[in-house]
Amino acid sequence: MSSTTLIDNAPAPAPVDPRVALVGLGRKEIAAELERIGIEPKKVRMRTKQIFHWIYNYGVTSFDQMTNVGKPLRAKLEAGFTLDRPEIVERLISVDGTRKYLIRMSPGVEVESVFIPDVSKTGALCVSSQVGCTLTCTFCHTGTQRLVRNLTAREIVLQVIIARDDLGEWPTTQENRKLTNIVFMGMGEPLYNTEKVGDALDTICDPEGLGIGRRRITVSTSGVVPEIGPMGERTSAQLAISLHAANDELRSQIMPINKKYPLKELMQACRDYPGLSNSRRITFEYVMLKGINDQPWHAKQLIKLLRGIPAKVNLIPFNPWPGTDYECSDMETIKTFSDMVNAAGYASPIRKTRGQDIFAACGQLKSDSEKKRASVLRKEAKAAAAG
Ligand code: SAH
Ligand code: SF4
């Protein structure tokens, strides 16, 4: 008997919609699409402006809502395009109001984004730039997921659209909106996808579109030195550096990228960051790992390293994940560390851990889009066996 069984009554695969999804595209791409379906060249610019505004200011989900577009053109748009959003595979809301979305961009490509309320009086959306990560920082859950691929600009923009849909914050211009800030602190290393991050920000920051000011965008990097300056020039975004250790030996142990771009080069790139000033400081993220990087002498090293740089320090209590050997430092230790850094003149708030009940906190993001590394599987199996 053959081992293959033919299932006669298996459901037919869902028909693929051949129409192009417009939501997430930038102005240039929308213009090219309009040309493709035969819009008169001299009207393309005007139509692009209208449609861009409907999509990103009003968040429309149907062409019929585009009231300044005549019926015949609406029908033409409907025939060639959709205003569909990608599927939300999972949506979780934490007791503290944090919302986590698992979004399927295409089959096998799933990304997470997290909306955190009460950040800078309003709220911030933490977006992903890659599925998985090529880097292997030892304390990070995403680092255990191999890179599946870079996200496209459209897929980055779509994360913002989905959050705004879910929060009911259309039109974009409404007062009291909560989604005012974007941080690239989700899955992946944004500076290994700089071009797409730049393109996505052109749409996200467009005042006629999603209207988020460039000063309210923060790009966090583990320290891809050659990309730091160009990213700043291209995006005018705020820079955050995942520092986590202030000496090369320790940093190379916990963040292998430090072997390629050691602290001296990283700090020089920070000093040279475009637009750096006391009102536009660099944020240095520092995850508190018990017994690893949390002692007073580590704080002293950090203070010395930051000398002369307009900086603030974000102390992040380590968020555990299945299979990790690290533990979070005690609150007492974190407070002592924070007091020392503060006394040296650098604001060093201890970040509140948000959304832990839904596994949405920093460094906990990871989708199942790829096979895990064998070493992690072994560790997880060991942890499970130990009960
Ligand atoms: N790849 C970029 C963007 C991800 S940002 C970067 O590394 O900067 C995510 C932030 O959370 C980084 O500062 C990262 O170092 C930190 N992080 C990673 N794992 C963590 C964990 N388990 N607990 C707390 N913070 C963590
Ligand atoms: Fe990648 Fe950032 Fe995690 Fe390091 S901390 S593995 S760079 S996502």
PDB file of N, CA and C and ligand atoms in Angstrom, residues 133 135 137 139-142 184-190 220-223 240-244 255 285-287 316-321 351 361-364, ligand 1:
ATOM      1  N   CYS A 133      16.393  37.160  14.127  1.00  0.00           N
ATOM      2  CA  CYS A 133      17.530  38.075  14.196  1.00  0.00           C
ATOM      3  C   CYS A 133      18.783  37.289  13.865  1.00  0.00           C
ATOM      4  N   LEU A 135      21.648  38.141  14.999  1.00  0.00           N
ATOM      5  CA  LEU A 135      22.535  38.270  16.149  1.00  0.00           C
ATOM      6  C   LEU A 135      22.087  37.331  17.264  1.00  0.00           C
ATOM      7  N   CYS A 137      22.489  37.758  20.943  1.00  0.00           N
ATOM      8  CA  CYS A 137      22.707  38.267  22.299  1.00  0.00           C
ATOM      9  C   CYS A 137      22.172  37.200  23.264  1.00  0.00           C
ATOM     10  N   PHE A 139      21.044  37.053  26.222  1.00  0.00           N
ATOM     11  CA  PHE A 139      19.928  37.268  27.165  1.00  0.00           C
ATOM     12  C   PHE A 139      18.599  37.475  26.436  1.00  0.00           C
ATOM     13  N   CYS A 140      18.620  37.403  25.094  1.00  0.00           N
ATOM     14  CA  CYS A 140      17.441  37.827  24.321  1.00  0.00           C
ATOM     15  C   CYS A 140      16.745  36.627  23.684  1.00  0.00           C
ATOM     16  N   HIS A 141      15.442  36.578  23.865  1.00  0.00           N
ATOM     17  CA  HIS A 141      14.662  35.461  23.327  1.00  0.00           C
ATOM     18  C   HIS A 141      14.633  35.507  21.800  1.00  0.00           C
ATOM     19  N   THR A 142      14.501  36.719  21.247  1.00  0.00           N
ATOM     20  CA  THR A 142      14.483  36.835  19.780  1.00  0.00           C
ATOM     21  C   THR A 142      15.776  36.275  19.186  1.00  0.00           C
ATOM     22  N   PHE A 184      11.546  51.114  17.575  1.00  0.00           N
ATOM     23  CA  PHE A 184      11.979  49.894  16.873  1.00  0.00           C
ATOM     24  C   PHE A 184      12.716  49.029  17.889  1.00  0.00           C
ATOM     25  N   MET A 185      11.926  48.419  18.742  1.00  0.00           N
ATOM     26  CA  MET A 185      12.499  47.577  19.797  1.00  0.00           C
ATOM     27  C   MET A 185      11.816  46.216  19.827  1.00  0.00           C
ATOM     28  N   GLY A 186      11.200  45.864  18.707  1.00  0.00           N
ATOM     29  CA  GLY A 186      10.580  44.546  18.622  1.00  0.00           C
ATOM     30  C   GLY A 186      11.594  43.532  18.123  1.00  0.00           C
ATOM     31  N   MET A 187      11.134  42.625  17.297  1.00  0.00           N
ATOM     32  CA  MET A 187      12.034  41.586  16.813  1.00  0.00           C
ATOM     33  C   MET A 187      12.992  42.145  15.771  1.00  0.00           C
ATOM     34  N   GLY A 188      14.252  41.719  15.884  1.00  0.00           N
ATOM     35  CA  GLY A 188      15.208  42.021  14.827  1.00  0.00           C
ATOM     36  C   GLY A 188      16.081  43.229  15.070  1.00  0.00           C
ATOM     37  N   GLU A 189      17.061  43.373  14.200  1.00  0.00           N
ATOM     38  CA  GLU A 189      18.030  44.464  14.299  1.00  0.00           C
ATOM     39  C   GLU A 189      17.718  45.467  13.177  1.00  0.00           C
ATOM     40  N   PRO A 190      17.120  46.612  13.532  1.00  0.00           N
ATOM     41  CA  PRO A 190      16.703  47.558  12.489  1.00  0.00           C
ATOM     42  C   PRO A 190      17.848  48.029  11.596  1.00  0.00           C
ATOM     43  N   SER A 220      16.358  51.462  17.902  1.00  0.00           N
ATOM     44  CA  SER A 220      17.291  50.836  18.849  1.00  0.00           C
ATOM     45  C   SER A 220      18.202  49.868  18.113  1.00  0.00           C
ATOM     46  N   THR A 221      19.493  49.963  18.407  1.00  0.00           N
ATOM     47  CA  THR A 221      20.433  49.052  17.755  1.00  0.00           C
ATOM     48  C   THR A 221      21.368  48.403  18.773  1.00  0.00           C
ATOM     49  N   SER A 222      21.789  47.218  18.418  1.00  0.00           N
ATOM     50  CA  SER A 222      22.758  46.514  19.249  1.00  0.00           C
ATOM     51  C   SER A 222      24.163  47.045  18.975  1.00  0.00           C
ATOM     52  N   GLY A 223      24.269  47.939  17.961  1.00  0.00           N
ATOM     53  CA  GLY A 223      25.569  48.567  17.696  1.00  0.00           C
ATOM     54  C   GLY A 223      26.168  48.239  16.346  1.00  0.00           C
ATOM     55  N   ALA A 240      18.714  54.784  20.120  1.00  0.00           N
ATOM     56  CA  ALA A 240      18.891  54.032  21.373  1.00  0.00           C
ATOM     57  C   ALA A 240      19.938  52.957  21.115  1.00  0.00           C
ATOM     58  N   ILE A 241      20.832  52.802  22.069  1.00  0.00           N
ATOM     59  CA  ILE A 241      21.881  51.788  21.939  1.00  0.00           C
ATOM     60  C   ILE A 241      21.670  50.729  23.016  1.00  0.00           C
ATOM     61  N   SER A 242      21.612  49.484  22.583  1.00  0.00           N
ATOM     62  CA  SER A 242      21.558  48.387  23.558  1.00  0.00           C
ATOM     63  C   SER A 242      22.982  48.150  24.029  1.00  0.00           C
ATOM     64  N   LEU A 243      23.300  48.712  25.172  1.00  0.00           N
ATOM     65  CA  LEU A 243      24.692  48.670  25.627  1.00  0.00           C
ATOM     66  C   LEU A 243      24.951  47.446  26.511  1.00  0.00           C
ATOM     67  N   HIS A 244      24.293  47.403  27.630  1.00  0.00           N
ATOM     68  CA  HIS A 244      24.260  46.235  28.521  1.00  0.00           C
ATOM     69  C   HIS A 244      25.576  45.873  29.206  1.00  0.00           C
ATOM     70  N   MET A 255      27.034  39.983  24.031  1.00  0.00           N
ATOM     71  CA  MET A 255      26.584  40.498  22.741  1.00  0.00           C
ATOM     72  C   MET A 255      27.703  40.278  21.718  1.00  0.00           C
ATOM     73  N   GLU A 285      20.405  51.560  26.613  1.00  0.00           N
ATOM     74  CA  GLU A 285      19.631  50.530  27.308  1.00  0.00           C
ATOM     75  C   GLU A 285      20.594  49.597  28.030  1.00  0.00           C
ATOM     76  N   TYR A 286      20.209  49.232  29.243  1.00  0.00           N
ATOM     77  CA  TYR A 286      21.100  48.402  30.059  1.00  0.00           C
ATOM     78  C   TYR A 286      20.240  47.397  30.810  1.00  0.00           C
ATOM     79  N   VAL A 287      20.311  46.153  30.379  1.00  0.00           N
ATOM     80  CA  VAL A 287      19.481  45.105  30.989  1.00  0.00           C
ATOM     81  C   VAL A 287      20.175  44.608  32.255  1.00  0.00           C
ATOM     82  N   ILE A 316      16.777  48.223  32.333  1.00  0.00           N
ATOM     83  CA  ILE A 316      15.683  47.286  32.034  1.00  0.00           C
ATOM     84  C   ILE A 316      15.828  46.043  32.911  1.00  0.00           C
ATOM     85  N   PRO A 317      14.882  45.824  33.821  1.00  0.00           N
ATOM     86  CA  PRO A 317      14.939  44.564  34.568  1.00  0.00           C
ATOM     87  C   PRO A 317      14.871  43.402  33.578  1.00  0.00           C
ATOM     88  N   PHE A 318      15.760  42.445  33.727  1.00  0.00           N
ATOM     89  CA  PHE A 318      15.794  41.306  32.803  1.00  0.00           C
ATOM     90  C   PHE A 318      14.460  40.570  32.831  1.00  0.00           C
ATOM     91  N   ASN A 319      13.927  40.311  31.650  1.00  0.00           N
ATOM     92  CA  ASN A 319      12.691  39.530  31.539  1.00  0.00           C
ATOM     93  C   ASN A 319      13.042  38.094  31.180  1.00  0.00           C
ATOM     94  N   PRO A 320      12.699  37.170  32.053  1.00  0.00           N
ATOM     95  CA  PRO A 320      13.087  35.780  31.790  1.00  0.00           C
ATOM     96  C   PRO A 320      12.256  35.143  30.684  1.00  0.00           C
ATOM     97  N   TRP A 321      12.799  34.123  30.070  1.00  0.00           N
ATOM     98  CA  TRP A 321      12.077  33.365  29.040  1.00  0.00           C
ATOM     99  C   TRP A 321      12.474  31.903  29.169  1.00  0.00           C
ATOM    100  N   ARG A 351      13.089  50.850  34.018  1.00  0.00           N
ATOM    101  CA  ARG A 351      11.900  50.657  33.173  1.00  0.00           C
ATOM    102  C   ARG A 351      10.913  49.719  33.857  1.00  0.00           C
ATOM    103  N   ALA A 361       7.012  41.567  27.079  1.00  0.00           N
ATOM    104  CA  ALA A 361       8.038  42.493  27.564  1.00  0.00           C
ATOM    105  C   ALA A 361       9.276  42.427  26.683  1.00  0.00           C
ATOM    106  N   CYS A 362      10.169  43.430  26.887  1.00  0.00           N
ATOM    107  CA  CYS A 362      11.406  43.508  26.105  1.00  0.00           C
ATOM    108  C   CYS A 362      12.111  42.179  26.042  1.00  0.00           C
ATOM    109  N   GLY A 363      12.555  41.811  24.869  1.00  0.00           N
ATOM    110  CA  GLY A 363      13.385  40.623  24.735  1.00  0.00           C
ATOM    111  C   GLY A 363      12.615  39.323  24.826  1.00  0.00           C
ATOM    112  N   GLN A 364      11.290  39.420  24.994  1.00  0.00           N
ATOM    113  CA  GLN A 364      10.519  38.177  25.085  1.00  0.00           C
ATOM    114  C   GLN A 364       9.865  37.825  23.756  1.00  0.00           C
TER     115      GLN A 364
HETATM  116  N1  SAH B   1      17.938  44.525  17.969  1.00  0.00           N
HETATM  117  C1  SAH B   1      17.723  45.807  18.496  1.00  0.00           C
HETATM  118  C2  SAH B   1      16.272  46.079  18.708  1.00  0.00           C
HETATM  119  C3  SAH B   1      15.591  45.177  19.738  1.00  0.00           C
HETATM  120  S1  SAH B   1      15.318  46.180  21.099  1.00  0.00           S
HETATM  121  C4  SAH B   1      18.524  45.982  19.755  1.00  0.00           C
HETATM  122  O1  SAH B   1      19.054  44.997  20.245  1.00  0.00           O
HETATM  123  O2  SAH B   1      18.671  47.109  20.189  1.00  0.00           O
HETATM  124  C5  SAH B   1      14.950  45.168  22.377  1.00  0.00           C
HETATM  125  C6  SAH B   1      15.635  45.670  23.655  1.00  0.00           C
HETATM  126  O3  SAH B   1      15.356  44.746  24.690  1.00  0.00           O
HETATM  127  C7  SAH B   1      17.141  45.693  23.490  1.00  0.00           C
HETATM  128  O4  SAH B   1      17.717  46.708  24.265  1.00  0.00           O
HETATM  129  C8  SAH B   1      17.502  44.357  24.041  1.00  0.00           C
HETATM  130  O5  SAH B   1      18.838  44.299  24.384  1.00  0.00           O
HETATM  131  C9  SAH B   1      16.572  44.255  25.218  1.00  0.00           C
HETATM  132  N2  SAH B   1      16.365  42.881  25.663  1.00  0.00           N
HETATM  133  C10 SAH B   1      16.605  41.755  24.980  1.00  0.00           C
HETATM  134  N3  SAH B   1      16.297  40.672  25.733  1.00  0.00           N
HETATM  135  C11 SAH B   1      15.860  41.135  26.921  1.00  0.00           C
HETATM  136  C12 SAH B   1      15.355  40.509  28.095  1.00  0.00           C
HETATM  137  N4  SAH B   1      15.230  39.202  28.168  1.00  0.00           N
HETATM  138  N5  SAH B   1      14.971  41.289  29.114  1.00  0.00           N
HETATM  139  C13 SAH B   1      15.040  42.630  29.011  1.00  0.00           C
HETATM  140  N6  SAH B   1      15.480  43.289  27.910  1.00  0.00           N
HETATM  141  C14 SAH B   1      15.896  42.550  26.882  1.00  0.00           C
END
